[in-house]
Each structure stands twice: as C-alpha cells, then as structure tokens.
mmCIF file of C-alpha atoms and ligand atoms in Angstrom:
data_model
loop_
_atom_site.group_PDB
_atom_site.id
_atom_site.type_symbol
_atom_site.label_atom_id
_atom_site.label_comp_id
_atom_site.label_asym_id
_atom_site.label_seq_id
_atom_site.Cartn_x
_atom_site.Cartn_y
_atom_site.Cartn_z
ATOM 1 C CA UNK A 281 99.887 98.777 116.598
ATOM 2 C CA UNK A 282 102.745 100.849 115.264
ATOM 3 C CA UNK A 283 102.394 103.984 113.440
ATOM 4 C CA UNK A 284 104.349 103.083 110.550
ATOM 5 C CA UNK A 285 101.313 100.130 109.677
ATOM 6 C CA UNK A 286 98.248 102.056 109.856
ATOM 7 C CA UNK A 287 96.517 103.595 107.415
ATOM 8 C CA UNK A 288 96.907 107.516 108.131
ATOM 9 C CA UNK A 289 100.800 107.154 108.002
ATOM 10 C CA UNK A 290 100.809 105.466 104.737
ATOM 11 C CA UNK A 291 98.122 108.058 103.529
ATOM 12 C CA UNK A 292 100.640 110.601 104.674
ATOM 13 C CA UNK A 293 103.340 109.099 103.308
ATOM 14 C CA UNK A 294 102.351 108.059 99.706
ATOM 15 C CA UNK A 295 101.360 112.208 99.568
ATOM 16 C CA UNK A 296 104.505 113.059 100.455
ATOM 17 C CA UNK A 297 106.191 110.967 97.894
ATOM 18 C CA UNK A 298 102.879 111.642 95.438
ATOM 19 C CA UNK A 299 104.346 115.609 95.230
ATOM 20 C CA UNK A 300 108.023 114.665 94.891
ATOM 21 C CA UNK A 301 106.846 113.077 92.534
ATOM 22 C CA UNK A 302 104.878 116.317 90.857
ATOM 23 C CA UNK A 303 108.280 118.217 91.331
ATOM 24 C CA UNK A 304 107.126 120.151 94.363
ATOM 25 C CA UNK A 305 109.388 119.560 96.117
ATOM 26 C CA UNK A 306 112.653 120.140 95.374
ATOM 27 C CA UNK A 307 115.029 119.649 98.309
ATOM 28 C CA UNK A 308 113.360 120.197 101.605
ATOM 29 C CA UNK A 309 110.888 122.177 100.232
ATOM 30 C CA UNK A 310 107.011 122.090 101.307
ATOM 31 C CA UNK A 311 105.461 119.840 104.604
ATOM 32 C CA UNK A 312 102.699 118.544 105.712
ATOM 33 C CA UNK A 313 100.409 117.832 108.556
ATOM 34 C CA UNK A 314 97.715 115.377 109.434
ATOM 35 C CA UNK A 315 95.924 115.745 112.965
ATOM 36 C CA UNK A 316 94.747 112.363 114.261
ATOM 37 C CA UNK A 317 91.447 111.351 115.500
ATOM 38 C CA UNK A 318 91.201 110.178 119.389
ATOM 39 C CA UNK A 319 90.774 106.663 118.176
ATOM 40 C CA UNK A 320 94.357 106.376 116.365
ATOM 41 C CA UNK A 321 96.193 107.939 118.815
ATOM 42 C CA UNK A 322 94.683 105.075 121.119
ATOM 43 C CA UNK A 323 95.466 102.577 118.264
ATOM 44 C CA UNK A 324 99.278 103.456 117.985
ATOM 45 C CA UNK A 325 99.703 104.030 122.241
ATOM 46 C CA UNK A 326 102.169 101.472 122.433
ATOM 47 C CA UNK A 327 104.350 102.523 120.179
ATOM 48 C CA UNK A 328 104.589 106.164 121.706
ATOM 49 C CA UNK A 329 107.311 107.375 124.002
ATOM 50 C CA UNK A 330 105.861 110.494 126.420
ATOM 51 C CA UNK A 331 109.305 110.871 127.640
ATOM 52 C CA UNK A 332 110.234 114.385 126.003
ATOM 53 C CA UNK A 333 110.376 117.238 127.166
ATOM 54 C CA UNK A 334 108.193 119.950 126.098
ATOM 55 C CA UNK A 335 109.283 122.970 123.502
ATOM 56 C CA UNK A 336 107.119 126.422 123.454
ATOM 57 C CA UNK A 337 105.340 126.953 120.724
ATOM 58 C CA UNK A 338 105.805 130.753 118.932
ATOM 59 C CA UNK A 339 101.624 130.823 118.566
ATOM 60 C CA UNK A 340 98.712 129.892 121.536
ATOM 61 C CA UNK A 341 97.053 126.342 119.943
ATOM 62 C CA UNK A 342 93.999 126.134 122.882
ATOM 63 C CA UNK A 343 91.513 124.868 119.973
ATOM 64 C CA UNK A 344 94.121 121.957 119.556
ATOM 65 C CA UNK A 345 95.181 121.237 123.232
ATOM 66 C CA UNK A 346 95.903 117.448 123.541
ATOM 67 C CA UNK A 347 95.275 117.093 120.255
ATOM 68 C CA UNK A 348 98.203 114.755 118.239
ATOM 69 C CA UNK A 349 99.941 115.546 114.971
ATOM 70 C CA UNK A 350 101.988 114.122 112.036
ATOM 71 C CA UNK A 351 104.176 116.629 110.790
ATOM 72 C CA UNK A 352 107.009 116.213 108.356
ATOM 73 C CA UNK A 353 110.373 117.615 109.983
ATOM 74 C CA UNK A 354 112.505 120.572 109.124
ATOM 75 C CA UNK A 355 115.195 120.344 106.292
ATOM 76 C CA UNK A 356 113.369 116.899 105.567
ATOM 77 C CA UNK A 357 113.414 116.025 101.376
ATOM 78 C CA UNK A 358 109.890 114.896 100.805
ATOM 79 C CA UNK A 359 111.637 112.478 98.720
ATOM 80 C CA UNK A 360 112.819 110.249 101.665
ATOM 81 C CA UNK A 361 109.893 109.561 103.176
ATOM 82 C CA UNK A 362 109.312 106.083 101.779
ATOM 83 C CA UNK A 363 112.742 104.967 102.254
ATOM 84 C CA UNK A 364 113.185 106.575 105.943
ATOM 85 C CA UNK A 365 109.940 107.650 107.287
ATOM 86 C CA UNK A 366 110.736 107.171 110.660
ATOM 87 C CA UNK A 367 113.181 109.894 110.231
ATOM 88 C CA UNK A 368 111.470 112.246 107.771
ATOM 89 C CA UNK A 369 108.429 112.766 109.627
ATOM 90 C CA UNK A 370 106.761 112.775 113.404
ATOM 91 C CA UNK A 371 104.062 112.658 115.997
ATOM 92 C CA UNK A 372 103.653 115.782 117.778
ATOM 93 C CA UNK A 373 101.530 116.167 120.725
ATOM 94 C CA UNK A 374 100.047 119.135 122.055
ATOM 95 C CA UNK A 375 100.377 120.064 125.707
ATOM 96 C CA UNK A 376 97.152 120.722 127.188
ATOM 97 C CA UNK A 377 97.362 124.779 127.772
ATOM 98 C CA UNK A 378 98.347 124.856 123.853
ATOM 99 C CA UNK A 379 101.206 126.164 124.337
ATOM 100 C CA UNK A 380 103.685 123.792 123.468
ATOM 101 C CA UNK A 381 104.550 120.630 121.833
ATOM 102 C CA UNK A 382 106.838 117.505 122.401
ATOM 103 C CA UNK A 383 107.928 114.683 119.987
ATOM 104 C CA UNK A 384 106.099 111.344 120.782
ATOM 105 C CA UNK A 385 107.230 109.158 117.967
ATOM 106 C CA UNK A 386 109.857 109.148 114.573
ATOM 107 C CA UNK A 387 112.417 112.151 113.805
ATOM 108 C CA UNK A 388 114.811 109.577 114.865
ATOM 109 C CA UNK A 389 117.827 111.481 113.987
ATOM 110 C CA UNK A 390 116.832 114.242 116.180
ATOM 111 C CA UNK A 391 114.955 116.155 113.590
ATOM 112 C CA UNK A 392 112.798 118.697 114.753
ATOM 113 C CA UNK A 393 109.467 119.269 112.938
ATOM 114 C CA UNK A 394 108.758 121.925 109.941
ATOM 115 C CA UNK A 395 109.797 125.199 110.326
ATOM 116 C CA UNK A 396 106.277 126.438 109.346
ATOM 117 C CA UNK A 397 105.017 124.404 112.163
ATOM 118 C CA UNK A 398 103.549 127.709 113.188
ATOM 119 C CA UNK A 399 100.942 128.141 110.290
ATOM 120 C CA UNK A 400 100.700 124.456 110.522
ATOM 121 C CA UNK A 401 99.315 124.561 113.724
ATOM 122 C CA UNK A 402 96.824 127.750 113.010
ATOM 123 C CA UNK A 403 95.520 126.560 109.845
ATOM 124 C CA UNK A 404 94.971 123.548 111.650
ATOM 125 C CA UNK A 405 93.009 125.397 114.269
ATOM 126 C CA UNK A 406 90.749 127.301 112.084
ATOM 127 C CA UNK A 407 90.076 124.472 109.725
ATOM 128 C CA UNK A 408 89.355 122.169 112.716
ATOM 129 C CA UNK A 409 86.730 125.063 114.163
ATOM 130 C CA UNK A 410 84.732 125.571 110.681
ATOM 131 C CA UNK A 411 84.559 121.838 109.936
ATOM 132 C CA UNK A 412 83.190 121.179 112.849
ATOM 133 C CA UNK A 413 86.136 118.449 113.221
ATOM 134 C CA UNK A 414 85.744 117.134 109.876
ATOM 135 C CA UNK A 415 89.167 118.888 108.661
ATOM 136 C CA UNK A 416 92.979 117.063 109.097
ATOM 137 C CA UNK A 417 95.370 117.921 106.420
ATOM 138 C CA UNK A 418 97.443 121.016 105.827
ATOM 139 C CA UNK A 419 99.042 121.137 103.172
ATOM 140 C CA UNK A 420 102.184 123.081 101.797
ATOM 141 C CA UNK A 421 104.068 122.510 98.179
ATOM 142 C CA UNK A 422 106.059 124.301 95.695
ATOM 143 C CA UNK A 423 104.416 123.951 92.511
ATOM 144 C CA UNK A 424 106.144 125.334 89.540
ATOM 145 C CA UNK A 425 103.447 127.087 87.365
ATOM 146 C CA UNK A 426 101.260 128.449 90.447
ATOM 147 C CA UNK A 427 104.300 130.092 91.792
ATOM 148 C CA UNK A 428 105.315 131.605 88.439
ATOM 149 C CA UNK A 429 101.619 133.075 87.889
ATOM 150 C CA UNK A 430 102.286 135.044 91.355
ATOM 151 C CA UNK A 431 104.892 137.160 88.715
ATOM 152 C CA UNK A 432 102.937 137.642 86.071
ATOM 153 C CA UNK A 433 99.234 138.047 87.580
ATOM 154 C CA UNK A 434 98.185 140.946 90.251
ATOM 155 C CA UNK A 435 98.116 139.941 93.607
ATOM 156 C CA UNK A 436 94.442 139.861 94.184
ATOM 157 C CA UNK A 437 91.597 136.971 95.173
ATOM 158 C CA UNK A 438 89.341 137.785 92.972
ATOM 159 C CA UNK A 439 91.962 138.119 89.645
ATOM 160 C CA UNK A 440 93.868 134.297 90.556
ATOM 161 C CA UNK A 441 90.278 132.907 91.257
ATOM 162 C CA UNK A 442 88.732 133.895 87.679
ATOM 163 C CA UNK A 443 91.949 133.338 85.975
ATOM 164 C CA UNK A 444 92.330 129.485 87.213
ATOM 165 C CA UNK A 445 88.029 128.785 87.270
ATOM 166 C CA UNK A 446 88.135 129.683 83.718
ATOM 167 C CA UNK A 447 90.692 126.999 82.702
ATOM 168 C CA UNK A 448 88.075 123.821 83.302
ATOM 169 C CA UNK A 449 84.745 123.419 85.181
ATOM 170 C CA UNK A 450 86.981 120.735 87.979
ATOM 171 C CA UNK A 451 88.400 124.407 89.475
ATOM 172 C CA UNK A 452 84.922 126.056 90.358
ATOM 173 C CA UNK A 453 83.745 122.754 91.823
ATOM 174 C CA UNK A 454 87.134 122.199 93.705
ATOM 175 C CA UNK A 455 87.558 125.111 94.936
ATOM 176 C CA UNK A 456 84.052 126.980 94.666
ATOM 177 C CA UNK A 457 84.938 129.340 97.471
ATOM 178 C CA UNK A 458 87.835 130.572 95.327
ATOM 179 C CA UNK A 459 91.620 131.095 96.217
ATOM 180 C CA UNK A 460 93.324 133.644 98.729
ATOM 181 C CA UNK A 461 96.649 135.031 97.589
ATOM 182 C CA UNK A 462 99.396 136.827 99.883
ATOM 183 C CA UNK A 463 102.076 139.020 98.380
ATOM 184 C CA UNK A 464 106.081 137.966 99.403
ATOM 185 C CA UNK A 465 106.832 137.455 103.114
ATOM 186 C CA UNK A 466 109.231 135.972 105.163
ATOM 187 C CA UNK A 467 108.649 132.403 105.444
ATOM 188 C CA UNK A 468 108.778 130.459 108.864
ATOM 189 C CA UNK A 469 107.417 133.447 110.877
ATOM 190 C CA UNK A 470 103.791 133.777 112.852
ATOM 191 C CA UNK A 471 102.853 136.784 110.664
ATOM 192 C CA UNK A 472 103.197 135.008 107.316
ATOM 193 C CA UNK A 473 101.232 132.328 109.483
ATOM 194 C CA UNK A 474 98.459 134.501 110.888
ATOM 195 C CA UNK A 475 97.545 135.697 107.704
ATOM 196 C CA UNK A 476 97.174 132.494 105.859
ATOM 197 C CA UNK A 477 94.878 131.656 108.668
ATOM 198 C CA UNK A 478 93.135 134.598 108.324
ATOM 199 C CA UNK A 479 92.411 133.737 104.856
ATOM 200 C CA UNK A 480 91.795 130.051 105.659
ATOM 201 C CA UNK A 481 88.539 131.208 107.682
ATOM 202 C CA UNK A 482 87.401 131.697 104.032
ATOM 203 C CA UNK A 483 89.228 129.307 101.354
ATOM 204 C CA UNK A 484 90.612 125.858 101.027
ATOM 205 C CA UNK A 485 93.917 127.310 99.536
ATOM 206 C CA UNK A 486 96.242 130.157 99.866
ATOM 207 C CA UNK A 487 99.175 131.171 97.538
ATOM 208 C CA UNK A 488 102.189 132.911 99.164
ATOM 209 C CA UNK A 489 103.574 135.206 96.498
ATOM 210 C CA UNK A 490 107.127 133.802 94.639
ATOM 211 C CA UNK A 491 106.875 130.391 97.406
ATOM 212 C CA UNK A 492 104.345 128.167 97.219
ATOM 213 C CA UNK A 493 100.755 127.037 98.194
ATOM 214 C CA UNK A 494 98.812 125.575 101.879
ATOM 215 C CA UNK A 495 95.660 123.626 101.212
ATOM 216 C CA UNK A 496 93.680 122.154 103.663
ATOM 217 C CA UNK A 497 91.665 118.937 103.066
ATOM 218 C CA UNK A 498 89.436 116.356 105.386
ATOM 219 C CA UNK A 499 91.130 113.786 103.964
ATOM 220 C CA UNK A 500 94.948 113.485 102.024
ATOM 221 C CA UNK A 501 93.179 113.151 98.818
ATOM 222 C CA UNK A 502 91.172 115.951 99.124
ATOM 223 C CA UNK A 503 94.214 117.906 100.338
ATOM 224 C CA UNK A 504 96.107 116.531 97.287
ATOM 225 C CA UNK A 505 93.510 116.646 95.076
ATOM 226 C CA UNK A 506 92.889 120.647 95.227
ATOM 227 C CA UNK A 507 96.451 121.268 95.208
ATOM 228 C CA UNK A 508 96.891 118.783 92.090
ATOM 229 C CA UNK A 509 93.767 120.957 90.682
ATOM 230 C CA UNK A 510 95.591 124.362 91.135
ATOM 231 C CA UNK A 511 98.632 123.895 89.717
ATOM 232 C CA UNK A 512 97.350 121.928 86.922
ATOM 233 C CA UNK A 513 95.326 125.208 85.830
ATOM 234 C CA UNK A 514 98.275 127.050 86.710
ATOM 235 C CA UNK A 515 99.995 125.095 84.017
ATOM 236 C CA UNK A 516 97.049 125.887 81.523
ATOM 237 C CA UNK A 517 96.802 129.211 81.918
ATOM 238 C CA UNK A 518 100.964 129.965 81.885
ATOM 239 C CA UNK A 519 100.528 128.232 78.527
ATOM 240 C CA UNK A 520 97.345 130.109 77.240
ATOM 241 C CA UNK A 521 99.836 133.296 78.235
ATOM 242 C CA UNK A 522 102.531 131.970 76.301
ATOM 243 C CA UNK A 523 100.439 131.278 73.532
ATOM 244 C CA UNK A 524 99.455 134.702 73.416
ATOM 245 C CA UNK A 525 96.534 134.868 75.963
ATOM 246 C CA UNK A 526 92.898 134.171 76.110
ATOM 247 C CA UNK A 527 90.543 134.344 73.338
ATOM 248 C CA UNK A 528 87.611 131.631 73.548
ATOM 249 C CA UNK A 529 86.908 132.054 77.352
ATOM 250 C CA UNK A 530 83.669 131.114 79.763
ATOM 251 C CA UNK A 531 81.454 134.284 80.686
ATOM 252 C CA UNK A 532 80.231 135.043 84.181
ATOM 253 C CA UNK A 533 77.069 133.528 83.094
ATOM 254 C CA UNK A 534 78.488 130.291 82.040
ATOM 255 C CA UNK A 535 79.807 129.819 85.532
ATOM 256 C CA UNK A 536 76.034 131.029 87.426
ATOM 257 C CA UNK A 537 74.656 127.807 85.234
ATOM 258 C CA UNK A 538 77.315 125.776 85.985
ATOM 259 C CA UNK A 539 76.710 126.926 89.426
ATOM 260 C CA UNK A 540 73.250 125.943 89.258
ATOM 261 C CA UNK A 541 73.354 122.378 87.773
ATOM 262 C CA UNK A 542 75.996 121.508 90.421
ATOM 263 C CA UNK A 543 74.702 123.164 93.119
ATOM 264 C CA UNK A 544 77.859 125.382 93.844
ATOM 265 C CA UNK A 545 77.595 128.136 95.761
ATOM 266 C CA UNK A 546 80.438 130.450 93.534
ATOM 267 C CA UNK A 547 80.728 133.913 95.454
ATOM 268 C CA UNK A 548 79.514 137.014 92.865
ATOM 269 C CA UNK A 549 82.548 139.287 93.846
ATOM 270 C CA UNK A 550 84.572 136.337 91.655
ATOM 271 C CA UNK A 551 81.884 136.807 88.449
ATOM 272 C CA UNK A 552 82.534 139.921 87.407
ATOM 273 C CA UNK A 553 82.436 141.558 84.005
ATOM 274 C CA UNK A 554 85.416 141.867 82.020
HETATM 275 P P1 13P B 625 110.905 122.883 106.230
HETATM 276 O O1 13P B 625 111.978 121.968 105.672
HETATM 277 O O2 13P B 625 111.333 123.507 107.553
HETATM 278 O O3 13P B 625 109.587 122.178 106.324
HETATM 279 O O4 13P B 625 110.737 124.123 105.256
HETATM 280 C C1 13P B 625 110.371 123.912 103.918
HETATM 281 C C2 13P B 625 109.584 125.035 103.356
HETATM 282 O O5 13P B 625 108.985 124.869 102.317
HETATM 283 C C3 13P B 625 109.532 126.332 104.067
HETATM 284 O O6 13P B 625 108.541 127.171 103.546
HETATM 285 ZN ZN1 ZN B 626 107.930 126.580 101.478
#
C-alpha cells in the first residue's frame, strides 16, 4: 500500500491544511507529528526505502526505539501539503539505540524534517509512556489570539488556565488538566524541548511565550480539536479585554458542579478565589 492512500496520511494531511486554513500558519510556521502503530508501518513496507543513512539525534529517544514517524519537514508551508505532500512531509524511523533517525519515505526534495524535531520526539516519548500507547499526535501552531494573550496575561498555569476555562464549559472538559505556559525561549533547541516535556508529564497543551502552542492528542482530531478549543477562547477572552474586561464571570463553584455532573477531575490549585 503506499503511504500517500492510507488513512493516517490523509488524517495528517487534511490537519495540516485544516490550520492553514485557521491562519496558523503563516509561512513555514508550526509542524506536526504522528507516530504510527506496528500494523501501518507493515501496511505501507513496500513503499519504504531503508537505504539512508542515519543522522544523530540532539536528544536520547530509547522509549521510541524502532518506533516510525510522520513529521512535516523544516521550512515546509503547511499550506503545500495537499498539493505536494510527498515533499512537505516524511517518515522517520528511529534507530534502535534511540539515538538517531533516517528518512524512509517523502521529503523528496531533500527536505529534512522540522527543526523542533527535538521536542517532537520528547513529547512524543512522554505522551507515549502516560497513555500507555494510546497517544500519537504532537502538535505545534501559531495561533494569533493565544500568542497575543502571552503579552498581556502573567506567565503562570494557573492564571492562562482560569482565564480560558472561564470563557465556555468546552475548555474545562477539553482540557480539564489545565494548560502549562513557558516564558520566551529560543526555539529549535533541546532546552525549550525538555521543558515542554516536562510540562507534558502533566497537560495536553503548552504555550511558548510570544510563539505558539504543542498539543498532544490520541488521535488528529483530538490534537486539533484542543488546539481549535484554545485559541478559540483565546479569541474570546482578547475580546472580553478589549471590551473592557470581565464582568458576568463563572465562580470556582460553578466549575466544582460542572465538575461533578461531567465527571471532570479539574485540579483545586486552578479554582481559586478571586
Ligand atoms: P520548521 O519549519 O523547522 O518546522 O519550523 C517552524 C516553527 O514553527 C519553528 O518553531
Ligand atoms: Zn514555531
């Protein structure tokens, strides 16, 4: 079978174009990843070449040796990938000490993948550990009114948490174990990469200060879905600002009988008094 005809490419790729579509993505901004099960990479065998040679990889991946990834490629536009897939994104595989990669399909023009393959790779790790498998897609995108909020709000869990739950009940149930949030850094590098991970052992998504956001999902529309969430109460609450700032807002309570009724499990250090 090739890759470009199964189902987890064209899940990848309709994401891809679904956020160029949301304006994330302006240029070659944001990427994605999508580790596959054993059964796909058996599925698409043919159609792989195992001829490259192997490139070190900046971070030790043991939790993901042999495992095989899609990843979009570096100075790719999101907003190719229908048109040329085959050169916007690839298959990675992952040698089997972890500590290296090598191109087994697509990047056609000699792309290379993301440049945050790094955090790629250890958000992939941690997610892959906690969900006992169950996790595949990491996430990265450069939403407009999440990024602006990281200028206006302070740089702290518990504050971007509150401030986005309050906007509609979908936030608390999307993301009920809140949001992590990590002031500027460079971009690209293992320490902007090890601490997204860190926070990753506890949240679904992670904003980088004046960039962008990572999500991690089991699936690309949960993936999507949270990220979709986020910004879209990012957008609310830059407008409630705007507007001149909250005045009819949910209590702590409200959210611990929310929490109750859907059986959410909302962390008390996010319910505080105000
Ligand atoms: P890449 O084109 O290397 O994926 O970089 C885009 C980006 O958003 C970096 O943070
Ligand atoms: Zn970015």
């Amino acid at each position: 079978m090739r890759v470009l005809d199964t189902t987890f490419a064209r899940g990848f790729i309709r994401m891809a174009d679904d956020g160029w579509r949301q304006g994330w993505h302006e240029c070659h901004g944001g990427n994605l990843s999508y580790r596959l099960a054993k059964e796909e990479v058996k599925a698409v065998e043919d159609d792989l070449r195992r001829e490259r040679g192997w490139t070190p990889l900046s971070v030790q991946a043991g939790e993901l040796a042999g495992d095989h990834f899609l990843v979009t490629g570096s100075g790719k536009f999101m907003r190719n990938m229908t048109l040329y897939p085959s050169d916007s994104f690839g298959m990675i595989e992952i040698s089997d000490a972890g500590d290296a990669y090598r191109i087994v399909w697509g990047l056609t023009g000699g792309g290379l993948p993301t440049s945050e393959l790094a955090a790629h790779l250890m958000n992939q790790a941690v997610k892959k550990r906690k969900s006992g498998g169950a996790c595949r897609v990491i996430y990265h995108a450069h939403p407009g009114n999440i990024i602006a909020l990281s200028f206006v709000l302070p740089m702290k869990d518990e504050i971007f948490t509150r401030e986005l739950w309050e906007m509609e009940p979908e936030c608390a149930m999307t993301f009920p174990a809140g949001m992590g949030v990590i002031p500027w850094m460079v971009p690209g590098t293992s320490e902007i990469g090890e601490l997204t991970c860190r926070m990753m052992e506890e949240y679904d998504v992670v904003l980088w200060a004046q960039h962008g956001i990572f999500t991690a999902g089991e699936t690309f529309d949960s993936a999507f879905g949270l990220t979709h969430t986020v910004e879209k109460a990012a957008e609310m609450l830059m407008k409630v600002i705007s507007a001149g700032g909250k005045r009819n807002v949910p209590s702590a309570q409200d959210f611990r009988d929310m929490a109750e009724v859907f059986g959410l499990d909302l962390p008390e250090r996010f319910l505080y008094e105000k």
